[in-house]
Short mmCIF file of C-alpha atoms in Angstrom, two decimals:
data_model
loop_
_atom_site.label_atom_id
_atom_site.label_comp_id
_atom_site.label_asym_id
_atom_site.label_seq_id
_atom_site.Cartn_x
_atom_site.Cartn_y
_atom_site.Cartn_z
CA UNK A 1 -138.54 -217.75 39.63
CA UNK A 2 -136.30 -215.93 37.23
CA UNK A 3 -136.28 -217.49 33.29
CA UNK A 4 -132.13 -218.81 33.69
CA UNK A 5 -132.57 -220.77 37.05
CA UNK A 6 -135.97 -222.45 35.46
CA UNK A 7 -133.92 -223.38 31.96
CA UNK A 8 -131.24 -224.92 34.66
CA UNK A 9 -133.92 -227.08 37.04
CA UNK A 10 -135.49 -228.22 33.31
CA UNK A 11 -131.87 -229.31 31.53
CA UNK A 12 -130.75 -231.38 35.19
CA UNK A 13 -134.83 -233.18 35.42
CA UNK A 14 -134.20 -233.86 31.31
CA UNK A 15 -130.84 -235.30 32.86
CA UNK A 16 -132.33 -237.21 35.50
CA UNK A 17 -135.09 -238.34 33.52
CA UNK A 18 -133.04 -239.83 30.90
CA UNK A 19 -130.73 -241.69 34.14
CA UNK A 20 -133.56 -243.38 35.44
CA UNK A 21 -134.90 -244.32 32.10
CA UNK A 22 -131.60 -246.38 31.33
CA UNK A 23 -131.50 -247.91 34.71
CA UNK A 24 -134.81 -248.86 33.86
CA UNK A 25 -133.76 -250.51 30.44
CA UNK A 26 -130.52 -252.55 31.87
CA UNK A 27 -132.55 -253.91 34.73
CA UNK A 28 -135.32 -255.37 31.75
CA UNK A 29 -132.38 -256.65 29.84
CA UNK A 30 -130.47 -258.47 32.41
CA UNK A 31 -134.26 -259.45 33.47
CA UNK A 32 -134.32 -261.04 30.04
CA UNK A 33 -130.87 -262.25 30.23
CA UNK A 34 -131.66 -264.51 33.30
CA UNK A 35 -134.51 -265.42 31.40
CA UNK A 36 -132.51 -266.25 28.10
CA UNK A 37 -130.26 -268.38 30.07
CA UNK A 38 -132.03 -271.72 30.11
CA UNK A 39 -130.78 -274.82 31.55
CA UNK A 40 -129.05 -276.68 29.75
CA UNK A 41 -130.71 -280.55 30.40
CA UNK A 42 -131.76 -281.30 33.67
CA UNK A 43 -133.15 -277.49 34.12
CA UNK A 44 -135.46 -278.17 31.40
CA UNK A 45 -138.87 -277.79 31.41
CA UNK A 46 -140.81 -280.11 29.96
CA UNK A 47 -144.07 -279.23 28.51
CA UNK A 48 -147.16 -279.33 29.73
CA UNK A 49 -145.45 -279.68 33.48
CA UNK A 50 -145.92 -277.52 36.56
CA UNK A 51 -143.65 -274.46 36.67
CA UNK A 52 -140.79 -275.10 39.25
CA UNK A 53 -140.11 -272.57 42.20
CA UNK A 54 -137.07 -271.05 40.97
CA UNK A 55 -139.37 -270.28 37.30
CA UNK A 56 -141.90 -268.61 39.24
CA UNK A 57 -139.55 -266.27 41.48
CA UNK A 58 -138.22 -265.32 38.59
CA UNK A 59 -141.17 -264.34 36.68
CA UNK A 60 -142.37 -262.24 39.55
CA UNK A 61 -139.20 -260.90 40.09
CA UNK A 62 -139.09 -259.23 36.39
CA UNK A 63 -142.97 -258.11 36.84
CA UNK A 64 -142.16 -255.66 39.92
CA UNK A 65 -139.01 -254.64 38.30
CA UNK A 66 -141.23 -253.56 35.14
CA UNK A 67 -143.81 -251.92 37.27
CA UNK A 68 -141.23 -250.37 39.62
CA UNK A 69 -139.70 -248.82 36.20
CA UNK A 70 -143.02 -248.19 34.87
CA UNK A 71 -143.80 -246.01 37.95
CA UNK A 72 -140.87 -244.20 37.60
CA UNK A 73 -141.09 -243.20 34.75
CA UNK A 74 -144.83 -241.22 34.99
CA UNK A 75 -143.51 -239.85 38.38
CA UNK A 76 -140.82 -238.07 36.32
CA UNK A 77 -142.90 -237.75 33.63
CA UNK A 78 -145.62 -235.62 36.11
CA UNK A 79 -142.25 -233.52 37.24
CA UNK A 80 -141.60 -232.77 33.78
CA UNK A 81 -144.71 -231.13 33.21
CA UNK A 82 -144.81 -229.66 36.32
CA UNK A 83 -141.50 -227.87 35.29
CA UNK A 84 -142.51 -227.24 31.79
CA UNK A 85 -145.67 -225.27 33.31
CA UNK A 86 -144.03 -222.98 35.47
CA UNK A 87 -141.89 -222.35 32.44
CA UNK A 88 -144.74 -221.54 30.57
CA UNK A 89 -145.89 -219.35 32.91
CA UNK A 90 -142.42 -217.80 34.16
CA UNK A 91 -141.73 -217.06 30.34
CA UNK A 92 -145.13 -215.74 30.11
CA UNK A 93 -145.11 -213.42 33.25
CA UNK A 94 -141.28 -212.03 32.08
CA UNK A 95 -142.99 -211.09 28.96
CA UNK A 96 -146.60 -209.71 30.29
CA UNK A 97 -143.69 -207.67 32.81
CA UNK A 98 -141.39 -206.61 29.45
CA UNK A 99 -144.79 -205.25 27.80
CA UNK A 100 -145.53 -203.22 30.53
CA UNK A 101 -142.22 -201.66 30.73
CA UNK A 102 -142.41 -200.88 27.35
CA UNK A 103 -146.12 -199.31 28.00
CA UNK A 104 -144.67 -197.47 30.87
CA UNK A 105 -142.05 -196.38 28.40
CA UNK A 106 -143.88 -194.85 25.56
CA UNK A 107 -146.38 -193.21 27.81
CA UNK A 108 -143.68 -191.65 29.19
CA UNK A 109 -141.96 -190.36 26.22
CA UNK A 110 -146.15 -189.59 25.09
CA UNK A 111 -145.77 -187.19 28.22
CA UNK A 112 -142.73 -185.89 27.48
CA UNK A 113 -143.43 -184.70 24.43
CA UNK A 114 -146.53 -183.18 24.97
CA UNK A 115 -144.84 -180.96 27.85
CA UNK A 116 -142.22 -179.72 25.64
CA UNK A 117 -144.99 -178.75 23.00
CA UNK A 118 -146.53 -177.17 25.47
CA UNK A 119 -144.11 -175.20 26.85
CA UNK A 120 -142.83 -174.31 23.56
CA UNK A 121 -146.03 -172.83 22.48
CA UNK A 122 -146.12 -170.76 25.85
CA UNK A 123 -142.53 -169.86 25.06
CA UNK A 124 -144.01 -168.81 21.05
CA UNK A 125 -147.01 -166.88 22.53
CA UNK A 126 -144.84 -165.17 24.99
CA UNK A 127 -142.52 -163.81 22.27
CA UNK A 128 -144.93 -162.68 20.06
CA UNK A 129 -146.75 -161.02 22.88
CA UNK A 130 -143.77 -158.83 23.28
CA UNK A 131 -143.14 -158.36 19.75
CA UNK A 132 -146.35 -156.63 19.61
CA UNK A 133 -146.00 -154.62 22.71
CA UNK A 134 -142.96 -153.25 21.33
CA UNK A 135 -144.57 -152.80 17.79
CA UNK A 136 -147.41 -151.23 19.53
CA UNK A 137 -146.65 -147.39 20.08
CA UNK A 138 -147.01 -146.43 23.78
CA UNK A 139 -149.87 -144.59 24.65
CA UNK A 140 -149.89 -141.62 27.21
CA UNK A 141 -152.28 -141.04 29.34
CA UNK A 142 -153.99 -137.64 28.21
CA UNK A 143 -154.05 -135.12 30.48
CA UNK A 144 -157.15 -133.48 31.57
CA UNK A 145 -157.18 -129.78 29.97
CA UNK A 146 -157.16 -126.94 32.46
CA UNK A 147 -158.25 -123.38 31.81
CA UNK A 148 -157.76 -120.38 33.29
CA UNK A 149 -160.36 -119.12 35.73
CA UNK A 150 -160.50 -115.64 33.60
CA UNK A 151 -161.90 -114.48 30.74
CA UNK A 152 -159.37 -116.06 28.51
CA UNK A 153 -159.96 -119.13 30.00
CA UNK A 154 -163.69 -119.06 29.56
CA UNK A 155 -163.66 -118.25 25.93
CA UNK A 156 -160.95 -121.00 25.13
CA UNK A 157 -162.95 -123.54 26.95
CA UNK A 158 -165.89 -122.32 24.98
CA UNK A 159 -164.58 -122.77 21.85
CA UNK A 160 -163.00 -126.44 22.70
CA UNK A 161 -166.84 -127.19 23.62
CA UNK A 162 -168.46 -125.66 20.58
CA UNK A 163 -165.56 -127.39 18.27
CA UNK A 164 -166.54 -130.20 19.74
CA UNK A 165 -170.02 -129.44 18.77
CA UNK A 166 -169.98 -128.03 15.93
CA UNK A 167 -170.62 -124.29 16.58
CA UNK A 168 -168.88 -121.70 14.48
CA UNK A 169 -167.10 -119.07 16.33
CA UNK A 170 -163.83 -117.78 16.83
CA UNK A 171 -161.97 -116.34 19.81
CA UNK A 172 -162.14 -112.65 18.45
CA UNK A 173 -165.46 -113.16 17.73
CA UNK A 174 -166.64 -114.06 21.00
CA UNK A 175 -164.12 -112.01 23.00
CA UNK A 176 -165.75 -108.44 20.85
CA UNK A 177 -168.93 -109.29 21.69
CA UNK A 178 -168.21 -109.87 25.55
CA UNK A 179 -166.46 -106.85 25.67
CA UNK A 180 -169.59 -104.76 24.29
CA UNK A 181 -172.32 -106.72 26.10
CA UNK A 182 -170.62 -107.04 29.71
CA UNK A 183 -167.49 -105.99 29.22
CA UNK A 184 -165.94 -109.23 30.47
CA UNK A 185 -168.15 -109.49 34.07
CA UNK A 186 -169.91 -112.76 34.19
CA UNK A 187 -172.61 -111.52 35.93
CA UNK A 188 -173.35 -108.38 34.37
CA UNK A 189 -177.73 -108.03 34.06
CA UNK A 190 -179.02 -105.66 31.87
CA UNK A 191 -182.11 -104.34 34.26
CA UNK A 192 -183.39 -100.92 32.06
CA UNK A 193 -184.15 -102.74 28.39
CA UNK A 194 -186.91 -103.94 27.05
CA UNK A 195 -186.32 -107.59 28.04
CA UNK A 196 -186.11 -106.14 31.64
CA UNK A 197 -189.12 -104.18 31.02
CA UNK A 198 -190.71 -107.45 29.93
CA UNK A 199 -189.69 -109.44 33.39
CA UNK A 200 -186.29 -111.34 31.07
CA UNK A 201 -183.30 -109.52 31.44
CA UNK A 202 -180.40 -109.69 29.82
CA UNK A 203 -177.89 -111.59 31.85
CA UNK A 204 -174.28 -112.73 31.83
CA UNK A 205 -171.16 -112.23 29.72
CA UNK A 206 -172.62 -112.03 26.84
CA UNK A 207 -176.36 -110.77 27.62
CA UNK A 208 -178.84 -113.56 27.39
CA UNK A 209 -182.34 -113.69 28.39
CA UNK A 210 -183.36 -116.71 29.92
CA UNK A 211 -185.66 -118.19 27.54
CA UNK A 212 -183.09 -118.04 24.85
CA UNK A 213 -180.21 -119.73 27.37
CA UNK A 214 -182.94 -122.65 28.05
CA UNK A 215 -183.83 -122.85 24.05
CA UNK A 216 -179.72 -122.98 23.21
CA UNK A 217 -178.34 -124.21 25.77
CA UNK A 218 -175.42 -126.66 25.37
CA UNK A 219 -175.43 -130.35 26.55
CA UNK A 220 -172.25 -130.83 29.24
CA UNK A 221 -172.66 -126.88 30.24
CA UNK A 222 -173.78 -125.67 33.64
CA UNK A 223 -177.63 -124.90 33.31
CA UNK A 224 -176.35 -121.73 35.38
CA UNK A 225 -177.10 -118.80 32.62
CA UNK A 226 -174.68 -116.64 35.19
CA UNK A 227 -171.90 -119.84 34.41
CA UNK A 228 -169.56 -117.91 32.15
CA UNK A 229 -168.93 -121.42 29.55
CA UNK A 230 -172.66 -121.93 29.94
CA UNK A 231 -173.61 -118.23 28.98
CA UNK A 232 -170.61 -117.91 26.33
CA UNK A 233 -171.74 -121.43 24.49
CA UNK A 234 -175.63 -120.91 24.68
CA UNK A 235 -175.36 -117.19 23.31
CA UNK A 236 -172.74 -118.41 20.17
CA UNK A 237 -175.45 -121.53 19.63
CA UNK A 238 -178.34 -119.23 19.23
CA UNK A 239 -175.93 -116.75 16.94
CA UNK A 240 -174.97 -119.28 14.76
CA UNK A 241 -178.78 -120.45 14.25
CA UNK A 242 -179.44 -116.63 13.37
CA UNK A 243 -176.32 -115.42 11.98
CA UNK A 244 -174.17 -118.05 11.16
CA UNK A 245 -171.72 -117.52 13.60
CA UNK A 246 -171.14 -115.05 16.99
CA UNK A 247 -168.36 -113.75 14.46
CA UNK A 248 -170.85 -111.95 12.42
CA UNK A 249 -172.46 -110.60 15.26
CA UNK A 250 -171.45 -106.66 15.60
CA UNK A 251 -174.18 -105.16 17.81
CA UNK A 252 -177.26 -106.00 20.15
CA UNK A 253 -178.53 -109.36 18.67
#
């Protein structure tokens, strides 16, 4: 039952109450009135004698007018309370129901903020994200290096392999002594020397015998000693051991 229409049922049983309470009040005074009124001499009692009729009606009568008051009263007195409890407990509910819309309230706003935090820290991380991919220079994807499939080609694939390696030589070195040795055929073999003579001829672009190719040969080569990178970057290994580089080789080494 809603707080107002409670307050209103209260103030009209305070109204009521208060009614029957001075009904209850007259009828005891005009009770005691009657009483008051004696007779004046041949209505009076005399001591010590029996009560008359009319004296004892009358004394009853004011008895169950006292009682029926009496009653009443704790009748209306029982509403009261009854009232004044549900009150009490319609106040208390409307407040139990006010904290928990407040509750409701602040977990809301709790929730709320914690979203926008959220969001605004995906918002930050996203911005500096792109800050740095534009700060970031752009890398290209290398190309893989292609080389000729000539003689030029095999020498400057050589030397990108023995720079990579450390080997000395340059590409007039190399290309001097592959012109003398085979004069540029990658499969050139030497079959009248004394390495031939011996069962190891001289083989490839720039003349090696085998066990020299196996001794210097160059990790990421072919392990073909006719492969002309394979024969150009074993042969310029084994030079610069010997010599210090292919480019101070100028005759048979």
């Amino acid at each position: 039952m809603p707080k107002n229409i409670l307050n209103r049922a209260y103030s009209r049983a305070l109204t009521k109450q208060h009614k029957i309470a001075v009904a209850g009040v007259a009828a005891l005074g005009t009770a005691a009135l009657a009483l008051s009124a004696a007779p004046s001499s041949a209505e009076t009692v005399t001591t010590g004698a029996p009560a008359t009729t009319a004296q004892v009606a009358t004394g009853t009568v004011l008895q169950n007018v006292k009682g029926t008051v009496t009653d009443q009263l704790a009748a209306d007195n029982l509403k009261l309370d009854a009232f004044a409890a549900q009150k009490k407990a319609a106040d208390a509910a409307a407040a139990k129901k006010v904290a928990a819309a407040k509750a409701l309230e602040a977990a809301a706003k709790k929730a709320a903020a914690e979203a926008a935090a959220k969001k605004a820290a995906q918002v930050r991380a996203a911005k500096a994200a792109a800050t740095r991919s534009v700060e970031r220079p752009q890398m290209q994807p290398v190309a893989a290096k292609t080389y000729a499939n000539n003689l030029d080609g095999w020498i400057r694939q050589a030397l990108d392999i023995m720079k990579a390696k450390g080997i000395p030589g340059s590409y007039n070195g190399l290309h001097k002594n592959i012109m003398r040795e085979s004069s540029g055929n990658p499969n050139a073999i030497n079959n009248w020397d004394i390495n031939a003579i011996n069962g190891i001829p001289s083989k490839g672009l720039l003349q090696v015998i085998p066990p020299t190719f196996q001794a210097y040969h160059v990790a990421g080569t072919s392990w073909n000693i006719y492969d002309p990178v394979a024969n150009i970057t074993a042969a310029a290994n084994y030079a610069a051991h010997r010599y210090g580089s292919i480019d101070n080789v100028n005759s048979a080494y």
